[in-house]
């Protein structure tokens, strides 16, 4: 004859109003400085990308001017 298996007892679920920090007796940590550092990092990366794009545009412009000058020959303007 099969032996009956005991039904598992349900474990109490934490309420939605308590966080895991409160359940473990821990204090919340303020991490505002990480948000600020992340913002500064992203602004810095954006600045570097803009600086690189400006360099590419200026180099292309100088190259086109040189190529145009080479097509027309030496100019008489002094």
Coordinates of N, CA and C in Angstrom, one line a residue:
X1 N 0.8 -1.2 0.0 CA 0.0 0.0 0.0 C 0.9 1.2 0.0
X2 N 0.5 2.3 -0.8 CA 1.4 3.5 -0.8 C 1.2 4.2 0.5
X3 N 2.4 4.8 0.9 CA 2.3 5.6 2.2 C 2.0 7.0 1.8
X4 N 1.2 7.7 2.6 CA 0.9 9.1 2.3 C 2.0 10.0 2.5
X5 N 2.3 10.9 1.6 CA 3.4 11.9 1.8 C 2.8 13.1 2.5
X6 N 3.6 13.6 3.5 CA 3.1 14.8 4.2 C 3.1 16.0 3.3
X7 N 2.1 16.8 3.5 CA 2.0 18.0 2.7 C 2.9 19.1 3.2
X8 N 3.6 19.8 2.3 CA 4.6 20.8 2.8 C 3.9 21.9 3.5
X9 N 4.5 22.4 4.5 CA 3.9 23.6 5.2 C 4.3 24.8 4.4
X10 N 3.3 25.7 4.2 CA 3.7 26.9 3.4 C 4.6 27.8 4.3
X11 N 5.6 28.4 3.6 CA 6.4 29.3 4.3 C 5.8 30.7 4.3
X12 N 5.9 31.4 5.4 CA 5.2 32.7 5.4 C 5.9 33.7 4.4
X13 N 5.1 34.3 3.5 CA 5.7 35.2 2.5 C 5.8 36.6 3.2
X14 N 6.9 37.3 2.8 CA 7.0 38.7 3.4 C 5.9 39.6 2.8
X15 N 5.5 40.6 3.6 CA 4.6 41.5 3.1 C 5.2 42.5 2.1
X16 N 4.5 43.1 1.2 CA 5.0 43.9 0.2 C 5.5 45.3 0.8
X17 N 5.1 45.6 2.0 CA 5.5 46.9 2.6 C 6.9 46.8 3.2
X18 N 7.5 45.6 3.5 CA 8.8 45.6 4.0 C 9.8 45.1 3.0
X19 N 10.9 45.8 3.0 CA 12.0 45.4 2.0 C 12.9 44.4 2.6
X20 N 13.7 43.8 1.8 CA 14.6 42.7 2.3 C 15.6 43.3 3.3
X21 N 16.0 44.6 3.2 CA 16.9 45.2 4.1 C 16.2 45.3 5.5
X22 N 14.9 45.7 5.5 CA 14.2 45.7 6.8 C 14.0 44.4 7.4
X23 N 13.8 43.4 6.6 CA 13.6 42.0 7.1 C 14.9 41.5 7.7
X24 N 16.1 41.9 7.2 CA 17.4 41.4 7.7 C 17.9 42.4 8.7
X25 N 17.2 43.4 9.0 CA 17.7 44.4 10.0 C 18.8 45.3 9.5
X26 N 18.9 45.5 8.2 CA 19.9 46.3 7.6 C 19.4 47.7 7.4
X27 N 20.3 48.7 7.3 CA 19.9 50.1 7.0 C 20.1 50.3 5.5
X28 N 19.3 51.2 5.0 CA 19.4 51.6 3.6 C 20.6 52.5 3.4
X29 N 21.3 52.4 2.3 CA 22.5 53.1 2.0 C 22.1 54.2 0.9
X30 N 22.6 55.4 1.1 CA 22.4 56.5 0.2 C 23.4 56.3 -0.9
X31 N 23.0 56.3 -2.2 CA 24.0 56.1 -3.3 C 23.8 57.3 -4.3
X32 N 23.6 58.5 -3.8 CA 23.4 59.6 -4.7 C 24.7 60.0 -5.4
X33 N 25.8 59.7 -4.8 CA 27.1 60.1 -5.4 C 27.3 59.2 -6.7
X34 N 26.8 58.0 -6.7 CA 27.0 57.2 -7.9 C 26.2 57.7 -9.1
X35 N 25.0 58.3 -8.8 CA 24.2 58.9 -9.9 C 24.9 60.1 -10.5
X36 N 25.5 60.9 -9.6 CA 26.2 62.1 -10.0 C 27.5 61.7 -10.8
X37 N 28.2 60.7 -10.4 CA 29.4 60.3 -11.1 C 29.0 59.7 -12.5
X38 N 27.9 59.0 -12.5 CA 27.4 58.4 -13.8 C 27.1 59.5 -14.8
X39 N 26.4 60.6 -14.3 CA 26.1 61.7 -15.1 C 27.3 62.4 -15.6
X40 N 28.3 62.6 -14.8 CA 29.5 63.3 -15.2 C 30.2 62.4 -16.2
X41 N 30.2 61.1 -16.0 CA 30.9 60.2 -17.0 C 30.2 60.3 -18.3
X42 N 28.9 60.3 -18.4 CA 28.2 60.4 -19.6 C 28.4 61.7 -20.3
X43 N 28.4 62.8 -19.6 CA 28.7 64.1 -20.2 C 30.1 64.2 -20.7
X44 N 31.1 63.6 -20.0 CA 32.4 63.5 -20.5 C 32.6 62.7 -21.8
X45 N 31.9 61.6 -21.8 CA 32.0 60.8 -23.1 C 31.3 61.6 -24.2
X46 N 30.2 62.3 -24.0 CA 29.6 63.1 -25.0 C 30.5 64.2 -25.5
X47 N 31.2 64.8 -24.5 CA 32.1 65.9 -24.9 C 33.2 65.3 -25.8
X48 N 33.8 64.2 -25.4 CA 34.9 63.6 -26.2 C 34.4 63.2 -27.6
X49 N 33.2 62.7 -27.7 CA 32.6 62.4 -29.0 C 32.4 63.6 -29.9
X50 N 31.9 64.7 -29.3 CA 31.7 65.9 -30.0 C 33.0 66.5 -30.4
X51 N 34.0 66.5 -29.6 CA 35.3 67.0 -30.0 C 35.9 66.2 -31.1
X52 N 35.7 64.9 -31.1 CA 36.2 64.0 -32.2 C 35.5 64.4 -33.5
X53 N 34.2 64.5 -33.4 CA 33.4 64.8 -34.6 C 33.8 66.2 -35.2
X54 N 34.1 67.2 -34.3 CA 34.5 68.5 -34.8 C 35.9 68.4 -35.5
X55 N 36.8 67.6 -35.0 CA 38.1 67.3 -35.6 C 37.9 66.7 -37.0
X56 N 37.0 65.8 -37.1 CA 36.8 65.1 -38.4 C 36.3 66.1 -39.4
X57 N 35.3 66.9 -39.0 CA 34.7 67.9 -39.9 C 35.8 68.9 -40.3
X58 N 36.6 69.4 -39.4 CA 37.6 70.4 -39.8 C 38.7 69.8 -40.7
X59 N 39.1 68.5 -40.4 CA 40.1 67.9 -41.2 C 39.5 67.7 -42.7
X60 N 38.2 67.3 -42.8 CA 37.6 67.1 -44.1 C 37.5 68.4 -44.9
X61 N 37.2 69.5 -44.1 CA 37.1 70.8 -44.8 C 38.5 71.3 -45.3
X62 N 39.5 71.1 -44.5 CA 40.9 71.4 -44.9 C 41.3 70.6 -46.1
X63 N 41.0 69.3 -46.1 CA 41.3 68.4 -47.2 C 40.6 68.9 -48.5
X64 N 39.3 69.2 -48.4 CA 38.6 69.7 -49.6 C 39.2 71.0 -50.1
X65 N 39.6 71.9 -49.2 CA 40.2 73.1 -49.7 C 41.6 72.9 -50.4
X66 N 42.4 71.9 -49.9 CA 43.6 71.6 -50.5 C 43.4 70.9 -51.9
X67 N 42.4 70.1 -52.0 CA 42.1 69.4 -53.2 C 41.6 70.4 -54.3
X68 N 40.8 71.3 -53.9 CA 40.3 72.4 -54.8 C 41.4 73.3 -55.2
X69 N 42.3 73.6 -54.3 CA 43.5 74.4 -54.7 C 44.4 73.7 -55.7
X70 N 44.5 72.4 -55.5 CA 45.4 71.6 -56.4 C 44.7 71.5 -57.8
X71 N 43.4 71.5 -57.9 CA 42.7 71.4 -59.2 C 42.9 72.6 -60.0
X72 N 42.8 73.8 -59.4 CA 42.8 75.1 -60.1 C 44.2 75.5 -60.3
X73 N 45.2 75.0 -59.7 CA 46.5 75.4 -59.9 C 46.9 76.5 -58.9
X74 N 48.1 77.0 -59.0 CA 48.5 78.1 -58.1 C 47.7 79.3 -58.3
X75 N 47.3 80.0 -57.2 CA 46.5 81.2 -57.4 C 47.4 82.4 -57.4
X76 N 46.9 83.5 -58.1 CA 47.7 84.7 -58.2 C 47.4 85.6 -57.1
X77 N 46.6 85.3 -56.1 CA 46.3 86.2 -55.0 C 47.4 86.2 -54.0
X78 N 47.8 87.3 -53.5 CA 48.9 87.4 -52.5 C 48.4 88.0 -51.3

